Amino acid sequence: MELLIQQLVNGLAVGSIYALIALGYTMVYGTIKLINFAHGDVYMMGAFIGYLAVMVLKLNVFLALLLAMVACAVLGVVIERVAYKPLRKSTRVAALITAIGVSYLLENVMSYFFGAESRPFPSDFGTETFTLFGDISVNGKQILIFGITILLMALLQFIVRYTKMGKAMRAVAVDEQAAQLMGIDVDGVISFTFALGSALAGIAGVLVGIYYNTISTTMGITVGLKAFVAAVLGGIGSIPGAMVGGYLIGLLETMVSFFGYSPYRDGVVYLLLFIILIVLPAGLFGKNVREKV
């Protein structure tokens, strides 16, 4: 039982990463109905920005997190303005193909400069281990991930629910044209949404580097897809759903590994997506919305 509880603790740490990335997917989709498949590679960019901050600039972990957050927020705005804004009135398929193209562009550019091989993330932060009870323990890295994730999720909920920009985001999500007629700067709201989601992905990238002590230019593909599954599981467009979905995916992966089926943990996640789309297409917290043809 103690070993099982220990695996649950580990699963919550991994799920926190998925939840942070899934929030970017769900906010962008909730605002402009776009599945931003380049989001996983923004997460990868955050990891490498944190790597350069620690290796080259000799910054500590917290300053590296801050730098990655700001840089990825700017990157998210640039991607939206350059790649997505010109296609805003086009079909969803065109925007989806563009998102995939941006994803491969980011990945190949980083592979050109850093190579495709994995490299160690230079951080000795959080090596201390604290015993909770019995043989159950939590290390400093997990505490950092839990603390930052909870803080960011609370801050995000506050922004969306109680700030002027958050109300504008909700208005644009409901009816973009009506929001524009009411004087809301729709372009500014969409850019802010991309900046916020990309900042969360950048922080997640640095946290993964700290947690696993390794990063690569291809790390955004699998993790990005799993975070997308988490967003769909929770109900894409729902912020609480993205949080819950991320934690469920993290726990599912850890339990599959715990029972000795580690090589199949990716397949189990995609199988869950298949089941959810058949049984509960709107996700756990999503709403069924009828669209006129």
Coordinates of C-alpha atoms in Angstrom, one line a residue:
M1 CA 0.0 0.0 0.0
E2 CA 2.8 2.4 0.8
L3 CA 4.4 1.7 -2.6
L4 CA 1.1 2.4 -4.3
I5 CA 0.7 5.7 -2.5
Q6 CA 4.3 6.6 -3.4
Q7 CA 3.4 6.0 -7.1
L8 CA 0.4 8.2 -6.7
V9 CA 2.6 11.0 -5.4
N10 CA 4.9 10.5 -8.5
G11 CA 1.8 10.5 -10.7
L12 CA 0.6 13.8 -9.4
A13 CA 4.0 15.4 -10.1
V14 CA 3.9 14.2 -13.7
G15 CA 0.2 15.1 -14.0
S16 CA 1.0 18.7 -12.9
I17 CA 3.2 19.1 -16.0
Y18 CA 0.5 17.7 -18.3
A19 CA -2.1 20.1 -16.6
L20 CA 0.1 23.2 -17.2
I21 CA 0.5 22.3 -20.9
A22 CA -3.2 21.3 -21.3
L23 CA -4.3 24.7 -20.0
G24 CA -2.7 26.3 -23.1
Y25 CA -4.6 24.0 -25.4
T26 CA -7.9 24.5 -23.7
M27 CA -7.6 28.3 -23.4
V28 CA -6.8 28.8 -27.1
Y29 CA -9.5 26.4 -28.2
G30 CA -12.0 28.0 -25.8
T31 CA -11.3 31.4 -27.2
I32 CA -10.9 31.0 -31.0
K33 CA -11.7 27.2 -31.5
L34 CA -8.2 26.5 -32.7
I35 CA -6.2 23.3 -31.7
N36 CA -2.7 24.7 -31.5
F37 CA -0.6 21.7 -32.2
A38 CA 2.5 23.9 -32.0
H39 CA 1.9 24.2 -28.3
G40 CA 4.0 21.1 -27.4
D41 CA 7.0 22.7 -29.2
V42 CA 6.6 25.9 -27.3
Y43 CA 6.9 23.7 -24.2
M44 CA 10.2 22.4 -25.7
M45 CA 11.4 25.9 -26.4
G46 CA 10.8 26.7 -22.7
A47 CA 13.0 23.8 -21.7
F48 CA 15.9 25.0 -23.9
I49 CA 15.5 28.6 -22.8
G50 CA 15.8 27.5 -19.2
Y51 CA 18.8 25.4 -20.2
L52 CA 20.5 28.4 -21.7
A53 CA 19.6 30.5 -18.7
V54 CA 21.3 28.1 -16.4
M55 CA 24.2 27.1 -18.6
V56 CA 25.1 30.4 -20.3
L57 CA 23.7 33.1 -18.1
K58 CA 24.4 31.2 -14.9
L59 CA 20.9 32.0 -13.5
N60 CA 19.3 30.1 -10.7
V61 CA 16.2 27.9 -11.2
F62 CA 13.7 30.5 -10.3
L63 CA 15.1 33.2 -12.6
A64 CA 15.3 30.5 -15.4
L65 CA 11.6 29.8 -14.9
L66 CA 10.8 33.5 -15.1
L67 CA 12.9 34.0 -18.2
A68 CA 11.3 31.0 -19.9
M69 CA 7.9 32.2 -19.0
V70 CA 8.5 35.7 -20.5
A71 CA 10.3 34.4 -23.6
C72 CA 7.6 31.7 -24.4
A73 CA 4.8 34.3 -23.8
V74 CA 6.5 36.5 -26.5
L75 CA 7.0 33.5 -28.8
G76 CA 3.3 32.6 -28.4
V77 CA 2.2 36.1 -29.4
V78 CA 4.6 36.1 -32.4
I79 CA 3.2 32.7 -33.6
E80 CA -0.3 33.9 -33.3
R81 CA 0.3 37.2 -35.2
V82 CA 2.4 35.6 -37.9
A83 CA 0.9 32.2 -38.5
Y84 CA -2.7 32.2 -37.2
K85 CA -4.1 35.7 -37.4
P86 CA -3.9 35.8 -41.3
L87 CA -6.0 32.6 -41.3
R88 CA -8.5 33.6 -38.7
K89 CA -11.3 33.8 -41.3
S90 CA -10.2 30.7 -43.2
T91 CA -11.3 27.1 -42.6
R92 CA -10.4 25.2 -39.4
V93 CA -8.5 22.7 -41.5
A94 CA -6.2 25.5 -42.9
A95 CA -5.4 26.7 -39.3
L96 CA -4.8 23.1 -38.2
I97 CA -2.4 22.4 -41.0
T98 CA -0.6 25.7 -40.2
A99 CA -0.3 24.7 -36.5
I100 CA 1.3 21.4 -37.5
G101 CA 3.7 23.3 -39.8
V102 CA 4.7 25.7 -37.1
S103 CA 5.3 22.7 -34.8
Y104 CA 7.7 21.1 -37.3
L105 CA 9.4 24.4 -38.0
L106 CA 10.2 25.0 -34.3
E107 CA 11.4 21.5 -33.9
N108 CA 13.7 21.5 -36.9
V109 CA 15.1 24.9 -36.1
M110 CA 16.1 23.8 -32.6
S111 CA 17.5 20.5 -34.0
Y112 CA 19.7 22.5 -36.4
F113 CA 21.2 24.5 -33.5
F114 CA 21.2 21.9 -30.7
G115 CA 21.1 18.6 -32.5
A116 CA 18.5 15.8 -32.0
E117 CA 20.3 14.0 -29.2
S118 CA 19.2 14.4 -25.5
R119 CA 21.3 16.6 -23.3
P120 CA 21.5 16.9 -19.5
F121 CA 19.7 19.8 -17.8
P122 CA 22.2 21.4 -15.4
S123 CA 20.4 21.6 -12.1
D124 CA 21.1 20.2 -8.7
F125 CA 17.9 21.8 -7.2
G126 CA 15.6 19.7 -5.1
T127 CA 17.9 16.7 -4.4
E128 CA 16.7 16.6 -0.8
T129 CA 14.1 13.9 0.1
F130 CA 11.5 14.4 2.8
T131 CA 9.7 11.5 4.4
L132 CA 6.0 11.9 4.8
F133 CA 5.1 8.7 6.7
G134 CA 6.4 5.2 6.5
D135 CA 8.4 4.7 3.3
I136 CA 6.5 7.4 1.5
S137 CA 8.7 10.4 0.5
V138 CA 8.6 13.5 -1.6
N139 CA 11.7 15.2 -3.0
G140 CA 12.4 18.9 -3.5
K141 CA 11.7 18.8 -7.2
Q142 CA 8.2 17.4 -6.6
I143 CA 7.5 20.0 -4.0
L144 CA 8.6 22.7 -6.5
I145 CA 6.4 21.3 -9.2
F146 CA 3.4 21.0 -6.8
G147 CA 3.9 24.5 -5.4
I148 CA 4.3 26.3 -8.8
T149 CA 1.5 24.4 -10.4
I150 CA -1.0 25.1 -7.7
L151 CA 0.1 28.8 -7.6
L152 CA -0.2 29.2 -11.3
M153 CA -3.6 27.5 -11.5
A154 CA -5.0 29.7 -8.8
L155 CA -3.6 32.8 -10.5
L156 CA -5.1 31.7 -13.8
Q157 CA -8.5 31.1 -12.3
F158 CA -8.3 34.6 -10.7
I159 CA -7.4 36.2 -14.0
V160 CA -10.2 34.5 -15.9
R161 CA -12.9 35.0 -13.3
Y162 CA -12.2 38.4 -11.7
T163 CA -10.1 40.6 -14.0
K164 CA -11.2 42.8 -16.9
M165 CA -9.1 40.8 -19.4
G166 CA -10.5 37.5 -18.1
K167 CA -14.1 38.8 -18.6
A168 CA -13.1 39.9 -22.1
M169 CA -11.7 36.4 -22.8
R170 CA -14.9 34.8 -21.8
A171 CA -16.9 37.2 -23.9
V172 CA -14.8 36.5 -27.0
A173 CA -15.2 32.8 -26.3
V174 CA -19.0 33.1 -26.3
D175 CA -19.4 35.4 -29.3
E176 CA -16.4 37.1 -31.0
Q177 CA -18.5 39.4 -33.1
A178 CA -20.7 40.5 -30.3
A179 CA -17.6 41.2 -28.1
Q180 CA -16.1 43.3 -30.8
L181 CA -19.4 45.3 -31.1
M182 CA -19.2 45.9 -27.3
G183 CA -15.8 47.6 -27.7
I184 CA -13.6 44.7 -26.8
D185 CA -10.2 44.5 -28.5
V186 CA -10.5 41.0 -29.9
D187 CA -7.0 40.8 -31.3
G188 CA -5.6 41.9 -28.0
V189 CA -7.6 39.3 -26.1
I190 CA -6.5 36.5 -28.5
S191 CA -2.8 37.6 -28.2
F192 CA -3.1 37.7 -24.4
T193 CA -4.6 34.2 -24.5
F194 CA -1.7 32.8 -26.5
A195 CA 0.8 34.6 -24.3
L196 CA -0.7 33.2 -21.1
G197 CA -0.9 29.6 -22.5
S198 CA 2.6 29.8 -23.9
A199 CA 4.0 31.1 -20.6
L200 CA 2.5 28.1 -18.8
A201 CA 4.0 25.7 -21.4
G202 CA 7.4 27.4 -21.0
I203 CA 7.4 27.0 -17.2
A204 CA 6.4 23.3 -17.7
G205 CA 9.4 22.8 -20.0
V206 CA 11.8 24.1 -17.4
L207 CA 10.1 22.0 -14.6
V208 CA 10.5 18.8 -16.7
G209 CA 14.2 19.6 -17.3
I210 CA 14.6 20.0 -13.5
Y211 CA 12.6 16.8 -12.7
Y212 CA 14.1 14.4 -15.3
N213 CA 17.5 16.2 -15.7
T214 CA 17.3 15.7 -19.5
I215 CA 15.8 17.6 -22.4
S216 CA 15.7 17.1 -26.2
T217 CA 14.4 19.0 -29.3
T218 CA 11.8 16.2 -29.8
M219 CA 10.4 16.3 -26.3
G220 CA 7.4 18.4 -27.2
I221 CA 5.8 15.8 -29.6
T222 CA 4.8 13.1 -27.2
V223 CA 4.2 15.3 -24.2
G224 CA 2.2 17.7 -26.3
L225 CA -0.1 15.0 -27.6
K226 CA -0.6 13.6 -24.1
A227 CA -1.5 17.1 -22.8
F228 CA -3.9 17.4 -25.7
V229 CA -5.5 14.1 -24.6
A230 CA -5.7 15.6 -21.1
A231 CA -7.5 18.7 -22.4
V232 CA -10.0 16.5 -24.4
L233 CA -10.5 14.2 -21.4
G234 CA -11.4 17.1 -19.1
G235 CA -13.5 18.8 -21.8
I236 CA -11.5 21.0 -24.2
G237 CA -12.3 24.6 -23.5
S238 CA -12.7 24.0 -19.7
I239 CA -9.9 25.2 -17.5
P240 CA -10.9 23.0 -14.5
G241 CA -11.2 20.1 -17.0
A242 CA -7.7 20.6 -18.2
M243 CA -6.4 20.5 -14.7
V244 CA -8.3 17.3 -13.8
G245 CA -7.4 15.7 -17.2
G246 CA -3.7 16.4 -16.7
Y247 CA -3.7 14.8 -13.2
L248 CA -5.7 11.8 -14.5
I249 CA -3.2 11.2 -17.3
G250 CA -0.3 11.5 -15.0
L251 CA -1.8 9.0 -12.5
L252 CA -2.8 6.6 -15.3
E253 CA 0.8 6.6 -16.7
T254 CA 2.3 6.0 -13.3
M255 CA -0.2 3.2 -12.5
V256 CA 0.5 1.4 -15.8
S257 CA 4.2 1.5 -15.1
F258 CA 3.6 0.4 -11.5
F259 CA 1.9 -2.8 -12.6
G260 CA 4.7 -3.7 -15.0
Y261 CA 3.4 -2.4 -18.3
S262 CA 5.7 0.5 -18.7
P263 CA 6.3 0.0 -22.5
Y264 CA 2.6 0.4 -23.1
R265 CA 1.9 3.5 -21.1
D266 CA 1.8 5.8 -24.2
G267 CA -0.6 3.4 -25.9
V268 CA -2.9 3.3 -22.9
V269 CA -3.2 7.1 -22.9
Y270 CA -4.2 7.1 -26.6
L271 CA -6.6 4.3 -26.0
L272 CA -8.2 6.4 -23.3
L273 CA -8.6 9.2 -25.8
F274 CA -10.3 6.8 -28.2
I275 CA -12.7 5.6 -25.5
I276 CA -13.5 9.2 -24.3
L277 CA -14.3 10.3 -27.8
I278 CA -16.8 7.5 -28.2
V279 CA -18.4 7.4 -24.8
L280 CA -18.1 11.0 -23.7
P281 CA -17.2 13.3 -26.6
A282 CA -17.5 16.5 -24.7
G283 CA -15.2 15.3 -21.9
L284 CA -15.7 15.3 -18.2
F285 CA -16.5 19.0 -17.8
G286 CA -17.4 19.9 -21.4
K287 CA -20.8 20.8 -22.7
N288 CA -22.5 19.4 -25.8
V289 CA -23.0 22.3 -28.2
R290 CA -25.1 22.1 -31.3
E291 CA -23.9 23.8 -34.4
K292 CA -26.0 24.9 -37.4
V293 CA -24.8 23.4 -40.6

